[in-house]
Coordinates of C-alpha atoms in Angstrom, one line a residue:
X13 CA 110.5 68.6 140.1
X14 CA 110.3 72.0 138.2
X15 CA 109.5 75.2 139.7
X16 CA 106.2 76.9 138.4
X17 CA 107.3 79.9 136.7
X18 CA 104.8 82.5 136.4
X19 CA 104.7 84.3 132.7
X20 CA 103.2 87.4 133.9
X21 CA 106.8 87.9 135.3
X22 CA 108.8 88.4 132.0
X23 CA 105.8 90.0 130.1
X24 CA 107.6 93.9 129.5
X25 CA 106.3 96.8 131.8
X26 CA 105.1 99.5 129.7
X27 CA 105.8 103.1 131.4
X28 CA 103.1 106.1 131.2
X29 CA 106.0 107.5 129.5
X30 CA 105.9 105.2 126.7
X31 CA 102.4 105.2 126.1
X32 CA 102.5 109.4 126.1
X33 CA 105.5 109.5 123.8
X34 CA 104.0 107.2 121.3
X35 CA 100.5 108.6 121.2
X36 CA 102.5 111.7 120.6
X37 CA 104.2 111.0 117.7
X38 CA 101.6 108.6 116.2
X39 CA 99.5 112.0 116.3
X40 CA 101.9 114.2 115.0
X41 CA 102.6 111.5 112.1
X42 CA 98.8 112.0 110.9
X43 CA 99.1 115.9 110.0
X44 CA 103.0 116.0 109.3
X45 CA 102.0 115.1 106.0
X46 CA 100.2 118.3 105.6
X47 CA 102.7 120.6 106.2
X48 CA 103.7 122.8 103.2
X49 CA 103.0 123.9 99.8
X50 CA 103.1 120.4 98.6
X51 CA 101.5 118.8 101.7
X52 CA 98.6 116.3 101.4
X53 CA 95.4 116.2 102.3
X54 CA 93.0 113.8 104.4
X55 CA 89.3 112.8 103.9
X56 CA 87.4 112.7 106.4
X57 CA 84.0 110.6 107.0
X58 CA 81.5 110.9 109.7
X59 CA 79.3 108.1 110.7
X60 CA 76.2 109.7 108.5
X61 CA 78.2 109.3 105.5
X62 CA 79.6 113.0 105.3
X63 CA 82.7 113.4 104.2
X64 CA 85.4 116.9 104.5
X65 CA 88.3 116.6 102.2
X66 CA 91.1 119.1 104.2
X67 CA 94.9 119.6 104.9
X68 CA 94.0 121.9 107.6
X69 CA 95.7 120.6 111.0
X70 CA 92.7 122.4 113.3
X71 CA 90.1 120.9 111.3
X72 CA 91.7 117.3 111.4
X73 CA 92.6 117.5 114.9
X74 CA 89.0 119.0 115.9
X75 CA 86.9 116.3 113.6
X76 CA 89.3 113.0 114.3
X77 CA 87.6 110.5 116.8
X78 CA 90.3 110.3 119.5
X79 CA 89.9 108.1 122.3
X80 CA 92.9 108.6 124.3
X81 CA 93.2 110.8 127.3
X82 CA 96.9 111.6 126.0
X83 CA 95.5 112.3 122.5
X84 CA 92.8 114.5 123.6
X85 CA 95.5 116.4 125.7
X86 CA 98.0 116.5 122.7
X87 CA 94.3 118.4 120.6
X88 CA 94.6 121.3 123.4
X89 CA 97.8 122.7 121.2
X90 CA 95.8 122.6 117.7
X91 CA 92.9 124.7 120.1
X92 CA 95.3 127.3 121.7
X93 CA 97.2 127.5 118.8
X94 CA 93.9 128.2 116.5
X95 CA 92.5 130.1 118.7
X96 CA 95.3 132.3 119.6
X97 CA 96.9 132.9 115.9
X98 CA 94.4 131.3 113.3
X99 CA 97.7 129.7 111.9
X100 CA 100.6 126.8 112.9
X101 CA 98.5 123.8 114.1
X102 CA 99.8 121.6 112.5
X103 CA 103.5 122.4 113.4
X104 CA 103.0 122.7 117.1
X105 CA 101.4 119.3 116.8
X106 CA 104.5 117.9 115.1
X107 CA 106.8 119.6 117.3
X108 CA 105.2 118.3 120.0
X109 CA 105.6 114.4 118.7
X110 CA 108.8 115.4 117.7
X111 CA 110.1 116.8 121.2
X112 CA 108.9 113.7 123.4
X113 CA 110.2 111.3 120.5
X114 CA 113.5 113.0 121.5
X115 CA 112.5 112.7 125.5
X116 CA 112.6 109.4 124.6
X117 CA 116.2 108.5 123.9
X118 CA 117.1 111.0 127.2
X119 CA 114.6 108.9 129.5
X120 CA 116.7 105.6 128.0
X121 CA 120.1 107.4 129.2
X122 CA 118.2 107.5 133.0
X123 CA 118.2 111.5 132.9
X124 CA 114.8 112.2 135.0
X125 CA 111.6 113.6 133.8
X126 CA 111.4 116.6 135.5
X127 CA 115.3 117.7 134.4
X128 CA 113.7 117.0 130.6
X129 CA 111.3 119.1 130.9
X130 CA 113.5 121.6 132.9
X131 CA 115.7 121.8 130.1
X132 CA 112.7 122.2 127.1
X133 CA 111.4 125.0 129.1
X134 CA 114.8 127.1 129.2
X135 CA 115.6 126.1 125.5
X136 CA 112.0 127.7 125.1
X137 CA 112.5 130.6 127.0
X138 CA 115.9 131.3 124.8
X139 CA 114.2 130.5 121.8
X140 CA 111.7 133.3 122.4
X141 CA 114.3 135.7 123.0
X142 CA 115.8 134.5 119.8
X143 CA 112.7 135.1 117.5
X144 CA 112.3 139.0 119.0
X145 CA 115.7 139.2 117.0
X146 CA 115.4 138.5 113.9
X147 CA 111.7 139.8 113.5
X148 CA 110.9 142.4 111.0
X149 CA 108.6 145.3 111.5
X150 CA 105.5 144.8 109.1
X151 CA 104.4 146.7 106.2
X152 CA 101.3 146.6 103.6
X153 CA 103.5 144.3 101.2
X154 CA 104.5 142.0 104.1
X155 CA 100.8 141.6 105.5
X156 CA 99.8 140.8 101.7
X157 CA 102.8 138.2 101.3
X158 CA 101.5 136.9 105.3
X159 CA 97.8 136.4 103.9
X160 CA 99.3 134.5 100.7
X161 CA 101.5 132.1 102.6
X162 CA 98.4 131.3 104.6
X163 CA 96.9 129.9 102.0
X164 CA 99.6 128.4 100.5
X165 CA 99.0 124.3 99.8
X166 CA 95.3 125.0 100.1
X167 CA 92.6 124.6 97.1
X168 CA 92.5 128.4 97.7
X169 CA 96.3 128.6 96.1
X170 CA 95.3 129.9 92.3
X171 CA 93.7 132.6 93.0
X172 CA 95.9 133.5 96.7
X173 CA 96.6 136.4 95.5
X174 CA 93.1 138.1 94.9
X175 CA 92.0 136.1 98.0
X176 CA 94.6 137.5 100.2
X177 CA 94.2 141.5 98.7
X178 CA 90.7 140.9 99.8
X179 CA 91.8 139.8 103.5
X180 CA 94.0 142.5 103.8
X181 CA 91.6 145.0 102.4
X182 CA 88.7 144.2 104.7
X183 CA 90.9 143.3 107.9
X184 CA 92.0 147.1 107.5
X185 CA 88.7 148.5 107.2
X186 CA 87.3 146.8 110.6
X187 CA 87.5 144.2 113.4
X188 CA 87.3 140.5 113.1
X189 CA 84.3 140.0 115.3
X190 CA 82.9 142.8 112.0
X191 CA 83.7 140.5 109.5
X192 CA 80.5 137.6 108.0
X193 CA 81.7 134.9 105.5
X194 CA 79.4 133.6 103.0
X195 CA 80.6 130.6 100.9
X196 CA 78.7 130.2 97.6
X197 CA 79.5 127.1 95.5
X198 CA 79.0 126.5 91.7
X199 CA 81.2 129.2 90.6
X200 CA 84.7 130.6 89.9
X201 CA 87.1 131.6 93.3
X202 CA 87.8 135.0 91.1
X203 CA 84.4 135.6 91.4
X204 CA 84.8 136.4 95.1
X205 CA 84.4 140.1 96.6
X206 CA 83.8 142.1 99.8
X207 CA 81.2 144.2 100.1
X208 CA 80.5 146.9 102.9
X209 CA 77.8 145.4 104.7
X210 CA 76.2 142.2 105.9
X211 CA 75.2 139.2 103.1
X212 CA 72.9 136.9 104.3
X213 CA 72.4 133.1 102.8
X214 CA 68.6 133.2 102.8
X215 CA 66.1 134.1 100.3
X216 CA 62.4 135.9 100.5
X217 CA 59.7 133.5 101.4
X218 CA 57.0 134.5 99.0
X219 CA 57.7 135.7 95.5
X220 CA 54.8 138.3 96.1
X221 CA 57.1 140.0 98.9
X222 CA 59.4 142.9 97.8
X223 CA 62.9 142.2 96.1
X224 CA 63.8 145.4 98.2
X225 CA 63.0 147.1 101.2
X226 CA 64.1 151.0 101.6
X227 CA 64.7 152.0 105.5
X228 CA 64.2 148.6 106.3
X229 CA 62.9 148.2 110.0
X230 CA 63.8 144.7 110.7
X231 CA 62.1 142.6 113.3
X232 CA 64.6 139.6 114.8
X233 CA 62.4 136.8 115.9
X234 CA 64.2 133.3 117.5
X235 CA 61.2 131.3 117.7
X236 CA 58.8 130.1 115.5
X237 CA 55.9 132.6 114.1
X238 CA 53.0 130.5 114.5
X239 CA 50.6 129.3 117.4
X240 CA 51.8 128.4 120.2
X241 CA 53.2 124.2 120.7
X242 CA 50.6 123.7 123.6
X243 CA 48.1 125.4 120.8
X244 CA 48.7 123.0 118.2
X245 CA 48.4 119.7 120.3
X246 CA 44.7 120.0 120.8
X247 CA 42.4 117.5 120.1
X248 CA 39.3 118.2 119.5
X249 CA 35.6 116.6 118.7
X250 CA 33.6 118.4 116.1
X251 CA 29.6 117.3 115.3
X252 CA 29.2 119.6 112.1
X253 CA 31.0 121.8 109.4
X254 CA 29.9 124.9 111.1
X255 CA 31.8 123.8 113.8
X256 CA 35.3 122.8 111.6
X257 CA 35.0 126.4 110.1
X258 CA 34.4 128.2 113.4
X259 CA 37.8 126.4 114.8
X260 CA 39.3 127.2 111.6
X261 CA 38.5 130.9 111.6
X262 CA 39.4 130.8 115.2
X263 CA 43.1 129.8 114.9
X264 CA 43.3 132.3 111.6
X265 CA 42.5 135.1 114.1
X266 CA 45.5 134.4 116.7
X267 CA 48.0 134.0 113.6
X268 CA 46.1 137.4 112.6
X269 CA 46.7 139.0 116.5
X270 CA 50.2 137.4 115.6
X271 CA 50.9 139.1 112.3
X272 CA 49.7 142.5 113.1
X273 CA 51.2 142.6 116.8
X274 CA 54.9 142.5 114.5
X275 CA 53.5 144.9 112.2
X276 CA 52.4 147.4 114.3
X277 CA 55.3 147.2 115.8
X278 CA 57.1 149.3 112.8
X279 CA 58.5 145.9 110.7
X280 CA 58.8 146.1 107.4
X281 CA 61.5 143.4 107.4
X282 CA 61.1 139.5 109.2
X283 CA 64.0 137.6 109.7
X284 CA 63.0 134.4 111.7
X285 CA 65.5 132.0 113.1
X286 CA 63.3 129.0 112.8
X287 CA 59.9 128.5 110.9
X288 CA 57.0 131.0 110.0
X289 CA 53.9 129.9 109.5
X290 CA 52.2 129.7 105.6
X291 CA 49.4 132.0 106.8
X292 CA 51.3 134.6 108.3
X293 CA 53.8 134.9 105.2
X294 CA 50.7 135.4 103.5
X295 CA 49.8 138.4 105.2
X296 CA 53.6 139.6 105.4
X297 CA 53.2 139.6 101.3
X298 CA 49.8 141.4 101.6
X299 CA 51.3 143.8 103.3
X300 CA 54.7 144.0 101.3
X301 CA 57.2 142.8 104.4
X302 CA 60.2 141.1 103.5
X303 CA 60.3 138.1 105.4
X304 CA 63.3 135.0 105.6
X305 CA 63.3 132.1 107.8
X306 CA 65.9 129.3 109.2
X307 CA 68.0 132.3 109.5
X308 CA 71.7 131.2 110.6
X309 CA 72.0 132.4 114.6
X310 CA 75.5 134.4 113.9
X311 CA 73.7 136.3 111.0
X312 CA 71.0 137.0 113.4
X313 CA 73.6 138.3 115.9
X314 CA 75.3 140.3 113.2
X315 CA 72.2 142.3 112.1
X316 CA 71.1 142.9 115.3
X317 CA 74.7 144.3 116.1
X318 CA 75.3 146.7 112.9
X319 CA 71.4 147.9 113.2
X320 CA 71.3 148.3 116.9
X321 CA 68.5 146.1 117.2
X322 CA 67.4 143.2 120.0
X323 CA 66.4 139.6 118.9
X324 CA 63.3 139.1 120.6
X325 CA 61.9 135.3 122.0
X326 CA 58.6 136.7 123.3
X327 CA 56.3 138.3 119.7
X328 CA 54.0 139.9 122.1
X329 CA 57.0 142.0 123.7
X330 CA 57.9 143.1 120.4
X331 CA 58.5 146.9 120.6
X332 CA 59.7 149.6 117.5
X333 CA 62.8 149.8 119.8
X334 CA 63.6 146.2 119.4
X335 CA 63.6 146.8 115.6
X336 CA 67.4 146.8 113.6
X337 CA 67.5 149.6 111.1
X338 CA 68.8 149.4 107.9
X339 CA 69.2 152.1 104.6
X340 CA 68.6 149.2 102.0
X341 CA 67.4 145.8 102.0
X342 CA 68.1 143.9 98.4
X343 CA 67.7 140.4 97.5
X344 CA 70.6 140.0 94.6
X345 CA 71.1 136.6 92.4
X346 CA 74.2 134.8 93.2
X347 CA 74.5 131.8 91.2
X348 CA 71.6 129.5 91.6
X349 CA 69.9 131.0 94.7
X350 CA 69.9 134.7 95.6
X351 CA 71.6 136.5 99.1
X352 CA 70.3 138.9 101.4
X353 CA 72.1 142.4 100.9
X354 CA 72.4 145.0 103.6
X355 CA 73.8 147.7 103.0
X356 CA 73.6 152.0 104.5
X357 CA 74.6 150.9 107.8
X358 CA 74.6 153.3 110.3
X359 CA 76.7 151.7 112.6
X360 CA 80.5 151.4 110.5
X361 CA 82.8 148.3 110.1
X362 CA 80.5 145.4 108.8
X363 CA 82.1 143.9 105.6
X364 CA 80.4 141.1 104.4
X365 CA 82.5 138.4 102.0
X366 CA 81.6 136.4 99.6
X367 CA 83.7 133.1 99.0
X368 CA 83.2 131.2 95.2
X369 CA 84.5 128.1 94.6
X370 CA 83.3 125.3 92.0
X371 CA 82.0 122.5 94.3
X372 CA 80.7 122.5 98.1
X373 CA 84.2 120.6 99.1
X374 CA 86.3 123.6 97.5
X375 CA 84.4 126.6 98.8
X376 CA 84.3 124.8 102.3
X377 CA 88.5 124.5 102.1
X378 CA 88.7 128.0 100.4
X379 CA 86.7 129.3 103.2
X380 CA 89.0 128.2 106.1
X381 CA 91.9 129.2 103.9
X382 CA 89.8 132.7 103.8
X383 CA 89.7 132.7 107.8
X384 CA 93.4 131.5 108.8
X385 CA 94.1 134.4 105.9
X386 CA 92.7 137.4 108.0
X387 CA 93.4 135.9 111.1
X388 CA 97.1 135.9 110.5
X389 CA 97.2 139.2 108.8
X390 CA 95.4 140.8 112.0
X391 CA 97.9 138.8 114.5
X392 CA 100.7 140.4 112.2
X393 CA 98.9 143.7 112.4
X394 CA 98.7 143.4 116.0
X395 CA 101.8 142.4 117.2
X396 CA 104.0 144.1 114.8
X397 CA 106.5 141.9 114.1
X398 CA 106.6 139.2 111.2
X399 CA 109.5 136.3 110.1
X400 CA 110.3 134.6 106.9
X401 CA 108.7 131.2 106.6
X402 CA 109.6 128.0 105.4
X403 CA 111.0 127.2 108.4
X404 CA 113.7 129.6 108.5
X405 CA 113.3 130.6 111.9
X406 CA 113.5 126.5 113.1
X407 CA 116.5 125.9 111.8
X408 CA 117.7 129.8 112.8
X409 CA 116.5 128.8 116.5
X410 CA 118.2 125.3 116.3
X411 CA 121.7 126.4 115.4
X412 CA 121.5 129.4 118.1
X413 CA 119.6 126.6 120.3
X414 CA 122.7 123.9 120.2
X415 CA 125.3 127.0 120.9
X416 CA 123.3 128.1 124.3
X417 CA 123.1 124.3 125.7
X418 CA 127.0 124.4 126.0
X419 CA 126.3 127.1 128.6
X420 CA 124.0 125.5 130.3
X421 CA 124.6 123.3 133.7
X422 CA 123.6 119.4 134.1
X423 CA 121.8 117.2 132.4
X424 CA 119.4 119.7 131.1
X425 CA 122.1 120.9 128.7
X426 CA 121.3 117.8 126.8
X427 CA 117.9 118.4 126.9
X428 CA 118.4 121.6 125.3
X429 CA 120.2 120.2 122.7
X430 CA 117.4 117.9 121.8
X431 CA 115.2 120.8 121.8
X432 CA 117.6 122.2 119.3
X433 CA 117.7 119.0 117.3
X434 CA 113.5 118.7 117.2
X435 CA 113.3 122.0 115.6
X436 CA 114.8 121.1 112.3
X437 CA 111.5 118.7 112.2
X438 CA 109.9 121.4 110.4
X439 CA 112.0 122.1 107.6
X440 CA 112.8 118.4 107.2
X441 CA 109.5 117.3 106.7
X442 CA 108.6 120.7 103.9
X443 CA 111.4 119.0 102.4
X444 CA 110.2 115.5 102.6
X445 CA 106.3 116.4 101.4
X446 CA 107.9 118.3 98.7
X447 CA 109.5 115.2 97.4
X448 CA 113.2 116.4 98.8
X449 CA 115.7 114.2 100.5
X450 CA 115.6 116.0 103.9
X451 CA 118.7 115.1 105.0
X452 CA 120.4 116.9 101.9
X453 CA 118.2 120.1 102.3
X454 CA 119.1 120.5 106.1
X455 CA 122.8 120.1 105.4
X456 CA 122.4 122.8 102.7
X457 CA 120.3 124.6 105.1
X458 CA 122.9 124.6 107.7
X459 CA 125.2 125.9 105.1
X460 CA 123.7 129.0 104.4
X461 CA 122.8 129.4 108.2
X462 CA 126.4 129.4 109.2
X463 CA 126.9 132.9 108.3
X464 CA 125.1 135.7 110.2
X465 CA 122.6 137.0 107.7
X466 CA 121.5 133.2 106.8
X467 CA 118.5 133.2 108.9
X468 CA 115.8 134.2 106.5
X469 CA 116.7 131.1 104.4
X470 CA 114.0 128.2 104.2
X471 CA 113.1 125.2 101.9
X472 CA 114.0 125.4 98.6
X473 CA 110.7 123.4 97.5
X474 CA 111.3 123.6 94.0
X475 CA 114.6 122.8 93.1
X476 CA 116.0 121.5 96.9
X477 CA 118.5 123.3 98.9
X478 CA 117.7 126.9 100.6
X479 CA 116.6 130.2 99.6
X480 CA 115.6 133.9 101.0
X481 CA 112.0 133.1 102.3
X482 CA 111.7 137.2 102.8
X483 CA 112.6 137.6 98.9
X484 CA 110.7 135.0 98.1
X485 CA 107.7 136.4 99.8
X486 CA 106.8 133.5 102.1
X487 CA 105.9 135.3 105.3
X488 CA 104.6 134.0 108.7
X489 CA 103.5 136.6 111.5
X490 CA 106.7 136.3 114.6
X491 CA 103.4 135.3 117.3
X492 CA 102.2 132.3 115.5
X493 CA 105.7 130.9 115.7
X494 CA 106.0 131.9 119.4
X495 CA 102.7 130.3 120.2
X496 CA 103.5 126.8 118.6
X497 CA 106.4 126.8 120.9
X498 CA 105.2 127.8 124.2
X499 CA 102.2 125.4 123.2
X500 CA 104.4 122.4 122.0
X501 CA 106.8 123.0 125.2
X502 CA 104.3 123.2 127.8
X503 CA 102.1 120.2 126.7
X504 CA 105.6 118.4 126.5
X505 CA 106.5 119.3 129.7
X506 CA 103.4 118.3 131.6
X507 CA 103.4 115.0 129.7
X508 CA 107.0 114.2 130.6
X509 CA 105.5 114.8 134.5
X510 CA 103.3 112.0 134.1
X511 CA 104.3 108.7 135.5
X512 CA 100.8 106.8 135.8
X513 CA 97.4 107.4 134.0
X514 CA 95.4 106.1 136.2
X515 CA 91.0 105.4 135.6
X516 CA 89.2 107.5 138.4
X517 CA 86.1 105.9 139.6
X518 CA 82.4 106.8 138.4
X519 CA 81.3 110.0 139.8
X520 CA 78.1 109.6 141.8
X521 CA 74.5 109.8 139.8
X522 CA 71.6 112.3 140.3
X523 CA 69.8 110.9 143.9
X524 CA 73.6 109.1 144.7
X525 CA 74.9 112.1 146.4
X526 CA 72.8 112.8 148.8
X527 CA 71.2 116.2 147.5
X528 CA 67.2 116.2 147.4
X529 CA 66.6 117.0 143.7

């Protein structure tokens, strides 16, 4: 008789491992394309039908619908990496694929997990030493090249070089936190300028109210300037018309206590955060007050910081104190709508720019172009220290990399030398995006890294091979690479740690866990 055989038996185990090391590089497969001055872009639909067209790694990784744990994990680079430098998403990410693809072929040779990521986290630690080397001290022509390469590959490109005097000139003049973006579309990017000052995207709503207010006292209101919700919602029984025009009259007299309560309160100015009612505008334009609604909450935040000023939820606790003050006030035409204009600050350092672009996909690309620009060019400014691009410093790291893991005992010597080997990811796929053979352009890279003062040379990607990335003016700041290596090594590590991904159980719901509510 034959013996029952169970299938289940044969079917293949899969490890955590596998699953984290595949998600990885699945993940850093969808923005490697990206990389470079030649990389591609992705479109990206929501489920109402709106769609971002981008080749920025941050915004893919933030606005992709990931479902796995491991994924969501890998997305904590792209938001340490953003948030640290602005800049080098998108190769951390690909690192990060790259370094557990090559944990891979070390778990198949039975070298532990733990001695893996042992070995990644003292190639890093060399590596960091490394970059301090071969930095270069920053000056005004460097930070200008740094602001260019940022936008390098991005719909910002034919005018990067307006665009990136602009970032340097305002990140010089003040503080990030200082600095208001306005992106206008329907026009021409070298239409774009800086002002000193706030712009505001919001027109006057009356065309009886002022163009411009002088000394403007401006009142910050978050709520809606009108009776209040529990007024609104009452239903009442009428018998005759005196009656309809008495209620009438009588809710026109608390919009009147409304109005006059802001303007006795000094106001010549209104900017509302959400709606205003019809018959208060009407008296704001009697009375020639400026007034905007559906203002955005960070310009509200803005004004209130460069005119010393309180947004107030309460109209009835509105004071003169609470009141931002401004020189000048002007509503100017841009394009087909008109901005607000503040300008005479009191308080220095708020620069206002104003981004162009011919459609509402462009501007919206130029405009995080814009923000990775100054970003970079203020980590630069901070830390001091700046590299040549074009992944120059990867393939400068890898060759130093693959000398140090002979030094190093055990089997984490070999995974230093994959370290070394993951880095030239970078400029192969530069090379690869460009339409390069990569194998070819890391050979020649090799090449011209062999000698001592090869390490500024990068991908050739116009005619293949290597060239001086500091000649050619292609400029990263020395932090934004460190970050995407501490990022990409530490989330490596802690995935190589994992050896089950296990579901926990359904926390307890409101009246489960025993608390009276």
């Amino acid at each position: 008789m034959a013996t029952v055989v169970d299938a289940k038996q044969n079917a293949p185990v899969v490890s955590a491992h596998d699953i984290n090391i595949q998600v990885a590089i699945q993940l850093a497969n969808l923005v490697k394309s990206t990389l470079g001055p030649y990389g591609m872009d992705k479109e990206m639909v929501d489920p109402a039908g709106v769609v971002v067209m981008t080749n920025d790694g941050a915004t893919i990784l933030r606005e992709t619908k990931l479902h796995h744990p491991t994924a969501r994990i890998i997305t904590e680079v792209a938001r340490t990496q953003e948030e640290n430098c602005f800049d080098g998403t998108t190769s951390s990410v690909v690192i990060t694929g790259e370094l557990m693809s090559k944990a891979k072929d070390l778990l198949n040779l039975k070298i532990h997990p733990t001695r893996i990521a042992k070995g990644y986290t003292l190639a890093n630690k060399k590596a960091q030493t490394l970059l301090e080397e071969i930095g270069v001290d920053v000056t005004d022509d460097l930070l200008l090249s740094v602001g260019k390469t940022a936008m390098t590959g991005k719909s910002a490109e034919a005018e990067q070089d307006q665009l990136a005097q602009i970032a340097l000139d305002v990140i010089k003049s003040t503080t990030l936190d200082n600095i208001n973006i306005v992106k206008r579309p329907n026009g021409k990017v070298k239409d774009s300028l800086a002002i000193s000052g706030l712009l505001i995207d919001r027109e006057k709503m009356d065309h009886n109210m002022p163009d411009s207010v002088k000394d403007a006292k401006i009142a910050l209101i978050s709520v809606d300037v009108t009776l209040p919700e529990f007024a609104q919602q009452l239903q009442i029984q009428v018998n005759d018309n005196n009656a309809v025009k008495e209620f009438i009259e009588s809710r026109k007299a608390q919009l009147q206590e409304i109005a006059e309560t802001i303007l006795n309160s000094g106001a010549n100015v209104v900017l509302c955060k959400r709606d205003i009612d019809p018959f208060v505008v009407e008296i704001f334009a009697q009375k020639g007050v400026y007034a905007a609604r559906r203002v955005a909450m960070s310009d509200m935040e803005a004004v209130a910081k460069a005119g010393k000023g309180r947004m107030v939820s309460a109209i009835d606790g509105l004071k003169a104190s609470d009141l931002a003050t401004v020189g000048l006030l002007e509503e100017v035409a841009v394009g087909e709508k008109p901005l607000i204009k503040l300008t005479e600050i009191e308080t220095a350092g708020s620069v206002s720019v104003l981004l162009r672009a011919p459609t509402l996909h462009s501007v919206d690309e130029i405009g995080r172009a814009f923000d990775d620009a100054i970003g970079v060019i203020s980590v630069a400014m901070e830390h001091g220290k700046v590299l040549a691009g074009g992944g120059a410093p990867y393939l400068h790291l890898s060759k130093n990399l693959r000398e140090f893991a002979a030094t190093v005992s055990g089997r984490e010597q070999m995974a230093v030398e994959s370290y070394a080997q993951a880095l030239e990811v970078i400029p192969a796929a530069l090379a690869e995006n460009s339409g390069l053979d990569p194998l070819d352009t890391l050979i020649r890279l090799r090449q011209l890294h062999a000698s001592a003062a090869g390490h500024s040379n990068g991908v050739d990607v116009e005619n293949g091979g290597g060239v001086n990335m500091l000649d050619m003016g292609v400029i990263e700041p020395l932090s934004v690479v460190s970050q995407a290596l501490d990022s990409a090594t530490d989330i490596a590590s802690q995935l190589l740690r994992i050896d089950n991904i296990i579901e926990m159980q359904r926390g307890p719901e409101i009246g489960e866990d025993g608390y009276q509510y």
